[in-house]
Amino acid sequence: MEKQEIRTFGRRHGKKLSARQQTLVATLLPAITPKSSELNGGDAILEIGFGAGEHVRALAVQHPDTIIVGAEPFMNGVASLMSAMTDEKTNMPRTEYKNIRIWADDVRDFLRGAPNTKFREIWVLHPDPWPKAKHEKRRLLNAAFLTLISNYLTPDGRIIIGTDHWEYYDWIEQQIPNTPLVIRGRDMDMVHTRYQSKNKAETAAPKYLILGRA
């Protein structure tokens, strides 16, 4: 019997979506689900676990000619991003956000279904640190996951990780020797997200890791 993969995220649904959000999920989401055919050029950017999508929208504006893929299994976050990126009258993406694509599920399923896809950047900002020892196995950024996403980088591509949970940061660093990745840098100017603003770990500031293939 095949071993079931451990889920690295919490609940899929929160409070009930608004009528407009339900419409966006039913009508727009299928149209902006990423297709591997538009991602094979190696110029796309991926953000994993985008929360409410503030940084995805910032990336879309900064890189208007680049496909920005956001992967998020929490449907309320997906709905929040779609609400913010669309015109309220037409429910269609605003011009500055037409390059956004959304995968509303586990990013591992998307990647394994698109083996030829390459990204020049992969962002993972403020992932759940699962701080209790009994939950450590649910942490996303383990060696196996870092190895998986490294296979989807362009040769000069980079993975940018940010967290305000310093124990998790140290734990991530300990995973890197067991991956094909090396640390390229540690500093990053960032768009502030609501998770960064909450700063549940109550640390001075987020820490960043910039990784590339060895």
Short mmCIF file of C-alpha atoms in Angstrom, two decimals:
data_model
loop_
_atom_site.label_atom_id
_atom_site.label_comp_id
_atom_site.label_asym_id
_atom_site.label_seq_id
_atom_site.Cartn_x
_atom_site.Cartn_y
_atom_site.Cartn_z
CA MET A 1 0.00 0.00 0.00
CA GLU A 2 1.41 3.41 -0.99
CA LYS A 3 2.30 5.59 2.00
CA GLN A 4 0.14 8.71 2.22
CA GLU A 5 2.06 11.97 2.00
CA ILE A 6 1.99 14.06 5.17
CA ARG A 7 -0.07 17.22 4.80
CA THR A 8 2.00 20.30 5.58
CA PHE A 9 -0.85 22.80 5.86
CA GLY A 10 -3.83 23.18 8.18
CA ARG A 11 -7.48 23.72 7.35
CA ARG A 12 -8.69 24.20 3.77
CA HIS A 13 -11.67 26.43 4.58
CA GLY A 14 -12.39 29.21 7.08
CA LYS A 15 -15.38 31.53 7.28
CA LYS A 16 -18.00 31.38 4.55
CA LEU A 17 -17.01 33.14 1.34
CA SER A 18 -18.98 36.17 0.20
CA ALA A 19 -21.33 35.82 -2.77
CA ARG A 20 -18.80 37.60 -4.99
CA GLN A 21 -15.97 35.36 -3.80
CA GLN A 22 -18.06 32.26 -4.49
CA THR A 23 -18.69 33.52 -8.00
CA LEU A 24 -14.98 34.14 -8.55
CA VAL A 25 -14.10 30.65 -7.35
CA ALA A 26 -16.72 29.09 -9.63
CA THR A 27 -16.07 31.15 -12.77
CA LEU A 28 -12.64 32.82 -12.70
CA LEU A 29 -10.50 30.28 -10.87
CA PRO A 30 -10.76 27.60 -13.60
CA ALA A 31 -9.68 30.18 -16.19
CA ILE A 32 -6.57 31.27 -14.27
CA THR A 33 -5.43 27.85 -13.11
CA PRO A 34 -1.84 27.51 -14.40
CA LYS A 35 -1.19 25.46 -17.51
CA SER A 36 2.17 23.80 -18.00
CA SER A 37 2.21 24.89 -21.66
CA GLU A 38 2.60 28.54 -20.64
CA LEU A 39 5.32 27.81 -18.08
CA ASN A 40 7.90 25.90 -20.09
CA GLY A 41 9.94 28.95 -21.07
CA GLY A 42 11.72 29.19 -17.72
CA ASP A 43 10.70 32.79 -17.06
CA ALA A 44 7.86 32.18 -14.59
CA ILE A 45 7.81 32.94 -10.86
CA LEU A 46 6.16 30.76 -8.20
CA GLU A 47 4.99 31.72 -4.72
CA ILE A 48 4.07 28.86 -2.41
CA GLY A 49 1.55 29.53 0.35
CA PHE A 50 0.66 33.10 -0.58
CA GLY A 51 -1.76 33.84 2.28
CA ALA A 52 -3.97 36.72 1.15
CA GLY A 53 -1.82 37.31 -1.93
CA GLU A 54 -0.23 40.70 -1.21
CA HIS A 55 3.16 39.57 -2.44
CA VAL A 56 1.76 37.76 -5.47
CA ARG A 57 0.13 41.02 -6.54
CA ALA A 58 3.36 42.92 -5.96
CA LEU A 59 5.27 40.42 -8.09
CA ALA A 60 2.70 40.76 -10.87
CA VAL A 61 3.18 44.53 -10.97
CA GLN A 62 6.97 44.29 -10.77
CA HIS A 63 7.16 41.69 -13.56
CA PRO A 64 4.31 42.50 -15.99
CA ASP A 65 5.65 40.23 -18.75
CA THR A 66 6.13 37.24 -16.46
CA ILE A 67 3.60 34.60 -15.43
CA ILE A 68 3.24 34.67 -11.63
CA VAL A 69 1.91 31.41 -10.17
CA GLY A 70 0.52 31.48 -6.64
CA ALA A 71 -0.14 28.18 -4.88
CA GLU A 72 -2.38 28.22 -1.80
CA PRO A 73 -4.62 25.41 -0.43
CA PHE A 74 -6.59 27.69 1.93
CA MET A 75 -9.64 28.75 -0.07
CA ASN A 76 -10.25 31.92 1.93
CA GLY A 77 -6.79 33.12 0.95
CA VAL A 78 -7.46 32.22 -2.69
CA ALA A 79 -10.74 34.13 -2.57
CA SER A 80 -9.05 37.14 -0.95
CA LEU A 81 -6.48 37.32 -3.72
CA MET A 82 -9.10 36.99 -6.45
CA SER A 83 -11.21 39.72 -4.84
CA ALA A 84 -8.22 42.08 -4.71
CA MET A 85 -7.01 41.41 -8.25
CA THR A 86 -10.34 41.76 -10.06
CA ASP A 87 -12.66 44.56 -11.09
CA GLU A 88 -15.76 44.60 -8.89
CA LYS A 89 -18.10 45.21 -11.82
CA THR A 90 -16.76 42.66 -14.29
CA ASN A 91 -15.11 40.13 -11.92
CA MET A 92 -12.24 40.00 -14.41
CA PRO A 93 -8.56 40.53 -13.54
CA ARG A 94 -7.40 44.13 -13.62
CA THR A 95 -4.80 44.87 -16.29
CA GLU A 96 -1.90 44.87 -13.85
CA TYR A 97 -2.87 41.42 -12.57
CA LYS A 98 -3.58 39.57 -15.81
CA ASN A 99 -0.33 37.63 -15.45
CA ILE A 100 -1.42 35.96 -12.18
CA ARG A 101 -2.28 32.26 -12.13
CA ILE A 102 -3.63 30.45 -9.06
CA TRP A 103 -3.24 26.82 -8.00
CA ALA A 104 -5.78 26.35 -5.20
CA ASP A 105 -4.38 23.12 -3.78
CA ASP A 106 -1.18 21.42 -2.61
CA VAL A 107 1.69 22.76 -4.72
CA ARG A 108 3.29 19.31 -4.84
CA ASP A 109 0.39 18.03 -6.92
CA PHE A 110 0.84 20.87 -9.39
CA LEU A 111 4.60 20.39 -9.74
CA ARG A 112 4.42 16.66 -10.26
CA GLY A 113 1.84 17.20 -12.96
CA ALA A 114 4.08 19.69 -14.78
CA PRO A 115 7.51 18.02 -14.92
CA ASN A 116 8.91 20.33 -17.61
CA THR A 117 8.04 23.55 -15.80
CA LYS A 118 10.94 25.77 -14.71
CA PHE A 119 10.85 28.86 -12.52
CA ARG A 120 13.45 31.58 -12.22
CA GLU A 121 12.23 32.33 -8.69
CA ILE A 122 10.34 30.33 -6.08
CA TRP A 123 9.14 32.24 -3.01
CA VAL A 124 8.08 30.74 0.33
CA LEU A 125 7.20 33.49 2.82
CA HIS A 126 6.14 32.88 6.42
CA PRO A 127 5.25 29.19 6.18
CA ASP A 128 3.59 27.68 9.23
CA PRO A 129 6.47 26.78 11.60
CA TRP A 130 4.52 23.98 13.32
CA PRO A 131 6.51 24.79 16.50
CA LYS A 132 5.42 21.83 18.65
CA ALA A 133 7.82 18.89 18.55
CA LYS A 134 5.03 16.46 17.71
CA HIS A 135 4.16 18.56 14.63
CA GLU A 136 7.69 18.98 13.28
CA LYS A 137 7.07 16.35 10.61
CA ARG A 138 4.46 18.67 9.08
CA ARG A 139 6.93 21.45 8.39
CA LEU A 140 6.93 22.28 4.70
CA LEU A 141 10.58 23.18 4.18
CA ASN A 142 12.18 19.84 4.93
CA ALA A 143 15.00 18.37 2.85
CA ALA A 144 12.63 16.32 0.68
CA PHE A 145 10.49 19.33 -0.25
CA LEU A 146 13.49 21.59 -0.89
CA THR A 147 14.92 18.89 -3.15
CA LEU A 148 11.59 18.60 -4.98
CA ILE A 149 11.28 22.30 -5.74
CA SER A 150 14.96 22.56 -6.68
CA ASN A 151 14.13 20.37 -9.69
CA TYR A 152 11.87 23.15 -10.98
CA LEU A 153 14.46 25.92 -10.91
CA THR A 154 16.20 27.30 -13.97
CA PRO A 155 20.00 26.78 -13.78
CA ASP A 156 20.48 30.27 -12.31
CA GLY A 157 17.15 30.31 -10.48
CA ARG A 158 16.72 31.01 -6.80
CA ILE A 159 14.49 30.01 -3.90
CA ILE A 160 13.67 32.84 -1.48
CA ILE A 161 12.51 31.85 2.00
CA GLY A 162 11.36 34.26 4.70
CA THR A 163 10.26 33.55 8.28
CA ASP A 164 10.02 35.45 11.54
CA HIS A 165 10.27 32.17 13.48
CA TRP A 166 13.99 31.93 14.13
CA GLU A 167 14.00 28.35 15.41
CA TYR A 168 12.32 27.30 12.16
CA TYR A 169 14.91 29.33 10.24
CA ASP A 170 17.74 27.40 11.95
CA TRP A 171 15.90 24.13 11.28
CA ILE A 172 15.63 24.97 7.57
CA GLU A 173 19.36 25.68 7.44
CA GLN A 174 20.00 22.23 8.87
CA GLN A 175 18.04 20.69 5.97
CA ILE A 176 20.11 22.30 3.22
CA PRO A 177 23.17 19.95 3.34
CA ASN A 178 20.78 17.11 2.45
CA THR A 179 19.60 18.88 -0.73
CA PRO A 180 21.16 19.93 -4.06
CA LEU A 181 20.98 23.55 -2.84
CA VAL A 182 23.42 26.03 -1.35
CA ILE A 183 22.90 29.37 0.38
CA ARG A 184 23.45 32.32 -1.99
CA GLY A 185 22.42 35.12 0.36
CA ARG A 186 20.42 36.15 3.41
CA ASP A 187 19.14 39.68 2.77
CA MET A 188 15.93 40.64 0.99
CA ASP A 189 13.80 43.79 0.76
CA MET A 190 10.22 42.64 1.05
CA VAL A 191 6.65 43.70 0.56
CA HIS A 192 5.03 43.39 3.97
CA THR A 193 2.31 40.75 4.23
CA ARG A 194 -0.33 40.39 6.91
CA TYR A 195 1.52 37.37 8.31
CA GLN A 196 4.69 39.40 8.67
CA SER A 197 2.69 42.16 10.36
CA LYS A 198 1.21 39.70 12.86
CA ASN A 199 4.72 38.50 13.80
CA LYS A 200 3.37 35.75 16.03
CA ALA A 201 6.92 34.73 16.96
CA GLU A 202 7.53 38.27 18.32
CA THR A 203 11.02 38.47 16.85
CA ALA A 204 12.83 41.63 15.78
CA ALA A 205 12.42 41.08 12.04
CA PRO A 206 12.05 38.28 9.50
CA LYS A 207 15.11 36.38 8.37
CA TYR A 208 15.65 35.34 4.76
CA LEU A 209 17.49 32.59 2.93
CA ILE A 210 18.26 32.80 -0.78
CA LEU A 211 19.07 29.37 -2.17
CA GLY A 212 20.36 28.19 -5.53
CA ARG A 213 21.47 24.92 -7.02
CA ALA A 214 24.99 23.86 -6.09
#
